[in-house]
Every structure is written in C-alpha cells, then in structure tokens.
Amino acid sequence: MITDTANEIRAIDDLLGRYSRVLDDQDWEQWPDLFAQECSYTVHTLDNIQRDLPLAYMYDDNRARVLDRIKFITEVWAGTIEPYRTRHVTQRTEAASLDGARWTIRSNFQVSFTENDSLSGLLATGYYEDVVELTTDGARFTSRAVRLDSMPARYLVYPL
C-alpha cells in the first residue's frame, strides 16, 4: 500500500535524482529551479565545520546568489576555465519530517570528474544535509549544505 509518507519520500528521491542529472548534464539553467525561492547552497569541508571555521568553497546564502552561481559558470568564467564532466552517485541515508511540508534529508555522495576525455578521477566525497520543502509543485531545496570529507581533487567550478 502506498502511503502519504511513501509519496513524500518518492518526491524527495525524485529531487535528489534530478539534482544529479542536472549537474551531470550541465543543464545550468535548470539548477536554480531545484531550489525554493528562499534558499541557500553551501560547500564546506568537514575539517572547517569541526574547527568552527567559516571558510567555504561556495556560499550562496540566498536565491540571488544561487542565480549568480550559474551566471559565473555560463558568462563570467566561460572560456577561462578547464571544463570537466561530472558523475554523481548519491544515496539517501536519512529522511525525517519536520512539519509535513518540510523534511530534513541526509545523503552520502561521490562525484567523479573527467577532463578532455581523459581518465576519470574522484573529485569529491562527503554528504549532503538538506532541508526539502514539499509543495503541490513538487519538492525543492530550501537548504543544501555540502559537507566534503576532504579538499576536492581539483578546483571547483561547478556545484557539487
């Protein structure tokens, strides 16, 4: 029997899958659509988190900055960076309802990268700490906090 909770978890899993696909396909114009109007996206190493250091690889603390991230990729940095392809592998490990419409989600991830059709390598590992909002329009991130196990294998241009 399908329950409301099963439908909510399915919507969350669909969001996690769309997120990976959008980044792996480099469909940059779709990335902001995965976030609610009031949202944040941050990337920190666990070392910095544990030492209470505020330094972040990416710190987009509102929707305007999420939109700016795409503008930097598509316009500002265009032609000045070495492009690479990514492949995300994500596994949801926890899901808890906050109030029925909002859920906290934790997922482990591994992201590989390939430059210039060369051999692939591991870019980053860690986990996501998310707050997801469920509406009639679907699931959206209100907060996506990326927690890196260590420094990435190369500089980061694209969201993880």
PDB file of C-alpha atoms in Angstrom:
ATOM      1  CA  MET A   1       0.000   0.000   0.000  1.00  0.00           C
ATOM      2  CA  ILE A   2       1.283   3.475  -0.918  1.00  0.00           C
ATOM      3  CA  THR A   3       1.044   5.912   1.971  1.00  0.00           C
ATOM      4  CA  ASP A   4       1.367   9.681   2.031  1.00  0.00           C
ATOM      5  CA  THR A   5       4.836   9.237   3.529  1.00  0.00           C
ATOM      6  CA  ALA A   6       5.847   6.937   0.664  1.00  0.00           C
ATOM      7  CA  ASN A   7       4.700   9.590  -1.816  1.00  0.00           C
ATOM      8  CA  GLU A   8       6.668  12.265   0.030  1.00  0.00           C
ATOM      9  CA  ILE A   9       9.820  10.104   0.064  1.00  0.00           C
ATOM     10  CA  ARG A  10       9.343   9.410  -3.656  1.00  0.00           C
ATOM     11  CA  ALA A  11       9.135  13.183  -4.325  1.00  0.00           C
ATOM     12  CA  ILE A  12      12.322  13.712  -2.302  1.00  0.00           C
ATOM     13  CA  ASP A  13      14.141  10.905  -4.137  1.00  0.00           C
ATOM     14  CA  ASP A  14      12.993  12.372  -7.454  1.00  0.00           C
ATOM     15  CA  LEU A  15      14.508  15.728  -6.418  1.00  0.00           C
ATOM     16  CA  LEU A  16      17.808  14.060  -5.478  1.00  0.00           C
ATOM     17  CA  GLY A  17      17.879  12.258  -8.837  1.00  0.00           C
ATOM     18  CA  ARG A  18      17.024  15.398 -10.823  1.00  0.00           C
ATOM     19  CA  TYR A  19      19.763  17.280  -8.995  1.00  0.00           C
ATOM     20  CA  SER A  20      22.405  14.739 -10.052  1.00  0.00           C
ATOM     21  CA  ARG A  21      21.129  14.623 -13.627  1.00  0.00           C
ATOM     22  CA  VAL A  22      21.037  18.426 -13.996  1.00  0.00           C
ATOM     23  CA  LEU A  23      24.644  18.752 -12.797  1.00  0.00           C
ATOM     24  CA  ASP A  24      25.946  15.780 -14.772  1.00  0.00           C
ATOM     25  CA  ASP A  25      24.214  17.064 -17.929  1.00  0.00           C
ATOM     26  CA  GLN A  26      25.495  20.590 -17.186  1.00  0.00           C
ATOM     27  CA  ASP A  27      21.962  21.874 -17.633  1.00  0.00           C
ATOM     28  CA  TRP A  28      22.849  25.041 -15.707  1.00  0.00           C
ATOM     29  CA  GLU A  29      19.618  26.898 -16.446  1.00  0.00           C
ATOM     30  CA  GLN A  30      17.651  24.145 -14.622  1.00  0.00           C
ATOM     31  CA  TRP A  31      19.802  24.101 -11.464  1.00  0.00           C
ATOM     32  CA  PRO A  32      18.136  27.104  -9.732  1.00  0.00           C
ATOM     33  CA  ASP A  33      14.714  25.514 -10.338  1.00  0.00           C
ATOM     34  CA  LEU A  34      15.679  22.778  -7.876  1.00  0.00           C
ATOM     35  CA  PHE A  35      15.702  25.385  -5.089  1.00  0.00           C
ATOM     36  CA  ALA A  36      12.826  27.170  -3.344  1.00  0.00           C
ATOM     37  CA  GLN A  37      12.506  30.952  -3.568  1.00  0.00           C
ATOM     38  CA  GLU A  38      14.097  31.313  -0.136  1.00  0.00           C
ATOM     39  CA  CYS A  39      17.114  29.022  -0.184  1.00  0.00           C
ATOM     40  CA  SER A  40      20.795  28.502   0.440  1.00  0.00           C
ATOM     41  CA  TYR A  41      23.578  26.382  -1.031  1.00  0.00           C
ATOM     42  CA  THR A  42      26.905  25.992   0.771  1.00  0.00           C
ATOM     43  CA  VAL A  43      30.009  23.809   0.409  1.00  0.00           C
ATOM     44  CA  HIS A  44      32.335  23.304   3.396  1.00  0.00           C
ATOM     45  CA  THR A  45      34.969  20.729   4.335  1.00  0.00           C
ATOM     46  CA  LEU A  46      34.250  18.691   7.440  1.00  0.00           C
ATOM     47  CA  ASP A  47      37.563  19.903   8.859  1.00  0.00           C
ATOM     48  CA  ASN A  48      36.380  23.519   8.708  1.00  0.00           C
ATOM     49  CA  ILE A  49      32.996  22.580  10.183  1.00  0.00           C
ATOM     50  CA  GLN A  50      34.589  20.660  13.065  1.00  0.00           C
ATOM     51  CA  ARG A  51      37.019  23.505  13.783  1.00  0.00           C
ATOM     52  CA  ASP A  52      34.179  26.047  13.569  1.00  0.00           C
ATOM     53  CA  LEU A  53      35.885  27.883  10.707  1.00  0.00           C
ATOM     54  CA  PRO A  54      33.545  29.787   8.363  1.00  0.00           C
ATOM     55  CA  LEU A  55      35.642  29.313   5.194  1.00  0.00           C
ATOM     56  CA  ALA A  56      33.502  27.833   2.403  1.00  0.00           C
ATOM     57  CA  TYR A  57      34.195  26.706  -1.158  1.00  0.00           C
ATOM     58  CA  MET A  58      30.785  28.038  -2.138  1.00  0.00           C
ATOM     59  CA  TYR A  59      28.471  30.179  -0.035  1.00  0.00           C
ATOM     60  CA  ASP A  60      25.224  31.067  -1.735  1.00  0.00           C
ATOM     61  CA  ASP A  61      23.043  32.196   1.142  1.00  0.00           C
ATOM     62  CA  ASN A  62      20.041  33.362  -0.901  1.00  0.00           C
ATOM     63  CA  ARG A  63      18.354  32.835  -4.257  1.00  0.00           C
ATOM     64  CA  ALA A  64      20.135  35.766  -5.932  1.00  0.00           C
ATOM     65  CA  ARG A  65      23.492  34.132  -5.195  1.00  0.00           C
ATOM     66  CA  VAL A  66      22.255  30.762  -6.457  1.00  0.00           C
ATOM     67  CA  LEU A  67      21.348  32.533  -9.706  1.00  0.00           C
ATOM     68  CA  ASP A  68      24.736  34.306  -9.726  1.00  0.00           C
ATOM     69  CA  ARG A  69      26.494  30.932  -9.471  1.00  0.00           C
ATOM     70  CA  ILE A  70      25.021  29.999 -12.869  1.00  0.00           C
ATOM     71  CA  LYS A  71      25.867  33.392 -14.353  1.00  0.00           C
ATOM     72  CA  PHE A  72      29.503  32.923 -13.309  1.00  0.00           C
ATOM     73  CA  ILE A  73      29.642  29.457 -14.906  1.00  0.00           C
ATOM     74  CA  THR A  74      27.944  30.432 -18.161  1.00  0.00           C
ATOM     75  CA  GLU A  75      29.177  34.004 -18.641  1.00  0.00           C
ATOM     76  CA  VAL A  76      31.928  35.233 -16.330  1.00  0.00           C
ATOM     77  CA  TRP A  77      34.175  32.157 -16.341  1.00  0.00           C
ATOM     78  CA  ALA A  78      33.234  30.949 -19.845  1.00  0.00           C
ATOM     79  CA  GLY A  79      36.420  30.318 -21.807  1.00  0.00           C
ATOM     80  CA  THR A  80      38.672  30.882 -18.792  1.00  0.00           C
ATOM     81  CA  ILE A  81      38.309  27.521 -17.039  1.00  0.00           C
ATOM     82  CA  GLU A  82      39.170  23.961 -17.996  1.00  0.00           C
ATOM     83  CA  PRO A  83      35.742  22.377 -18.354  1.00  0.00           C
ATOM     84  CA  TYR A  84      35.116  18.942 -16.919  1.00  0.00           C
ATOM     85  CA  ARG A  85      32.249  16.478 -16.777  1.00  0.00           C
ATOM     86  CA  THR A  86      30.911  15.107 -13.519  1.00  0.00           C
ATOM     87  CA  ARG A  87      29.111  11.958 -12.487  1.00  0.00           C
ATOM     88  CA  HIS A  88      27.210  11.997  -9.181  1.00  0.00           C
ATOM     89  CA  VAL A  89      26.406   8.895  -7.138  1.00  0.00           C
ATOM     90  CA  THR A  90      24.070   9.705  -4.253  1.00  0.00           C
ATOM     91  CA  GLN A  91      22.422   7.564  -1.585  1.00  0.00           C
ATOM     92  CA  ARG A  92      19.809   8.940   0.799  1.00  0.00           C
ATOM     93  CA  THR A  93      20.609   7.684   4.305  1.00  0.00           C
ATOM     94  CA  GLU A  94      18.083   9.601   6.452  1.00  0.00           C
ATOM     95  CA  ALA A  95      14.765  11.353   5.988  1.00  0.00           C
ATOM     96  CA  ALA A  96      12.728  12.959   8.763  1.00  0.00           C
ATOM     97  CA  SER A  97       9.641  15.115   8.545  1.00  0.00           C
ATOM     98  CA  LEU A  98       9.899  18.467  10.288  1.00  0.00           C
ATOM     99  CA  ASP A  99       6.281  19.514   9.868  1.00  0.00           C
ATOM    100  CA  GLY A 100       4.831  17.502   6.974  1.00  0.00           C
ATOM    101  CA  ALA A 101       5.757  20.087   4.338  1.00  0.00           C
ATOM    102  CA  ARG A 102       9.472  20.270   5.208  1.00  0.00           C
ATOM    103  CA  TRP A 103      11.883  17.381   5.580  1.00  0.00           C
ATOM    104  CA  THR A 104      15.487  17.027   6.678  1.00  0.00           C
ATOM    105  CA  ILE A 105      17.457  14.727   4.414  1.00  0.00           C
ATOM    106  CA  ARG A 106      20.966  13.357   4.656  1.00  0.00           C
ATOM    107  CA  SER A 107      22.622  11.678   1.670  1.00  0.00           C
ATOM    108  CA  ASN A 108      26.108  10.385   1.029  1.00  0.00           C
ATOM    109  CA  PHE A 109      27.717  11.247  -2.305  1.00  0.00           C
ATOM    110  CA  GLN A 110      30.695  10.593  -4.532  1.00  0.00           C
ATOM    111  CA  VAL A 111      31.405  12.814  -7.532  1.00  0.00           C
ATOM    112  CA  SER A 112      33.847  11.795 -10.245  1.00  0.00           C
ATOM    113  CA  PHE A 113      35.208  14.066 -12.949  1.00  0.00           C
ATOM    114  CA  THR A 114      36.571  13.667 -16.467  1.00  0.00           C
ATOM    115  CA  GLU A 115      38.625  16.319 -18.266  1.00  0.00           C
ATOM    116  CA  ASN A 116      39.197  16.340 -22.032  1.00  0.00           C
ATOM    117  CA  ASP A 117      38.018  12.736 -22.463  1.00  0.00           C
ATOM    118  CA  SER A 118      40.919  11.528 -20.316  1.00  0.00           C
ATOM    119  CA  LEU A 119      40.674   9.039 -17.485  1.00  0.00           C
ATOM    120  CA  SER A 120      38.113   9.802 -14.810  1.00  0.00           C
ATOM    121  CA  GLY A 121      39.065  10.553 -11.226  1.00  0.00           C
ATOM    122  CA  LEU A 122      37.335  11.028  -7.920  1.00  0.00           C
ATOM    123  CA  LEU A 123      36.551  14.721  -7.416  1.00  0.00           C
ATOM    124  CA  ALA A 124      34.876  14.712  -4.015  1.00  0.00           C
ATOM    125  CA  THR A 125      33.164  12.579  -1.388  1.00  0.00           C
ATOM    126  CA  GLY A 126      31.012  13.553   1.541  1.00  0.00           C
ATOM    127  CA  TYR A 127      27.390  14.052   2.387  1.00  0.00           C
ATOM    128  CA  TYR A 128      24.543  16.471   1.833  1.00  0.00           C
ATOM    129  CA  GLU A 129      22.487  17.935   4.689  1.00  0.00           C
ATOM    130  CA  ASP A 130      19.279  19.162   3.111  1.00  0.00           C
ATOM    131  CA  VAL A 131      16.034  20.778   4.081  1.00  0.00           C
ATOM    132  CA  VAL A 132      13.458  19.999   1.408  1.00  0.00           C
ATOM    133  CA  GLU A 133      10.113  21.713   1.002  1.00  0.00           C
ATOM    134  CA  LEU A 134       7.206  19.745  -0.475  1.00  0.00           C
ATOM    135  CA  THR A 135       4.502  21.704  -2.280  1.00  0.00           C
ATOM    136  CA  THR A 136       1.893  20.922  -4.890  1.00  0.00           C
ATOM    137  CA  ASP A 137       4.539  21.965  -7.459  1.00  0.00           C
ATOM    138  CA  GLY A 138       6.947  19.285  -6.191  1.00  0.00           C
ATOM    139  CA  ALA A 139       9.990  19.118  -3.943  1.00  0.00           C
ATOM    140  CA  ARG A 140      12.579  21.921  -3.725  1.00  0.00           C
ATOM    141  CA  PHE A 141      15.668  22.504  -1.601  1.00  0.00           C
ATOM    142  CA  THR A 142      15.346  25.299   0.921  1.00  0.00           C
ATOM    143  CA  SER A 143      18.832  24.456   2.124  1.00  0.00           C
ATOM    144  CA  ARG A 144      21.557  22.275   0.628  1.00  0.00           C
ATOM    145  CA  ALA A 145      24.720  22.053   2.718  1.00  0.00           C
ATOM    146  CA  VAL A 146      27.517  20.051   1.096  1.00  0.00           C
ATOM    147  CA  ARG A 147      29.939  18.514   3.599  1.00  0.00           C
ATOM    148  CA  LEU A 148      33.206  17.428   1.974  1.00  0.00           C
ATOM    149  CA  ASP A 149      35.254  14.653   3.581  1.00  0.00           C
ATOM    150  CA  SER A 150      38.421  16.419   2.424  1.00  0.00           C
ATOM    151  CA  MET A 151      39.595  19.023  -0.049  1.00  0.00           C
ATOM    152  CA  PRO A 152      38.477  18.256  -3.622  1.00  0.00           C
ATOM    153  CA  ALA A 153      40.935  16.648  -6.040  1.00  0.00           C
ATOM    154  CA  ARG A 154      40.898  19.803  -8.207  1.00  0.00           C
ATOM    155  CA  TYR A 155      39.490  23.306  -8.065  1.00  0.00           C
ATOM    156  CA  LEU A 156      35.708  23.524  -8.023  1.00  0.00           C
ATOM    157  CA  VAL A 157      33.829  25.431 -10.662  1.00  0.00           C
ATOM    158  CA  TYR A 158      30.519  23.595 -10.786  1.00  0.00           C
ATOM    159  CA  PRO A 159      28.193  22.943  -7.870  1.00  0.00           C
ATOM    160  CA  LEU A 160      28.526  19.553  -6.250  1.00  0.00           C
TER     161      LEU A 160
END
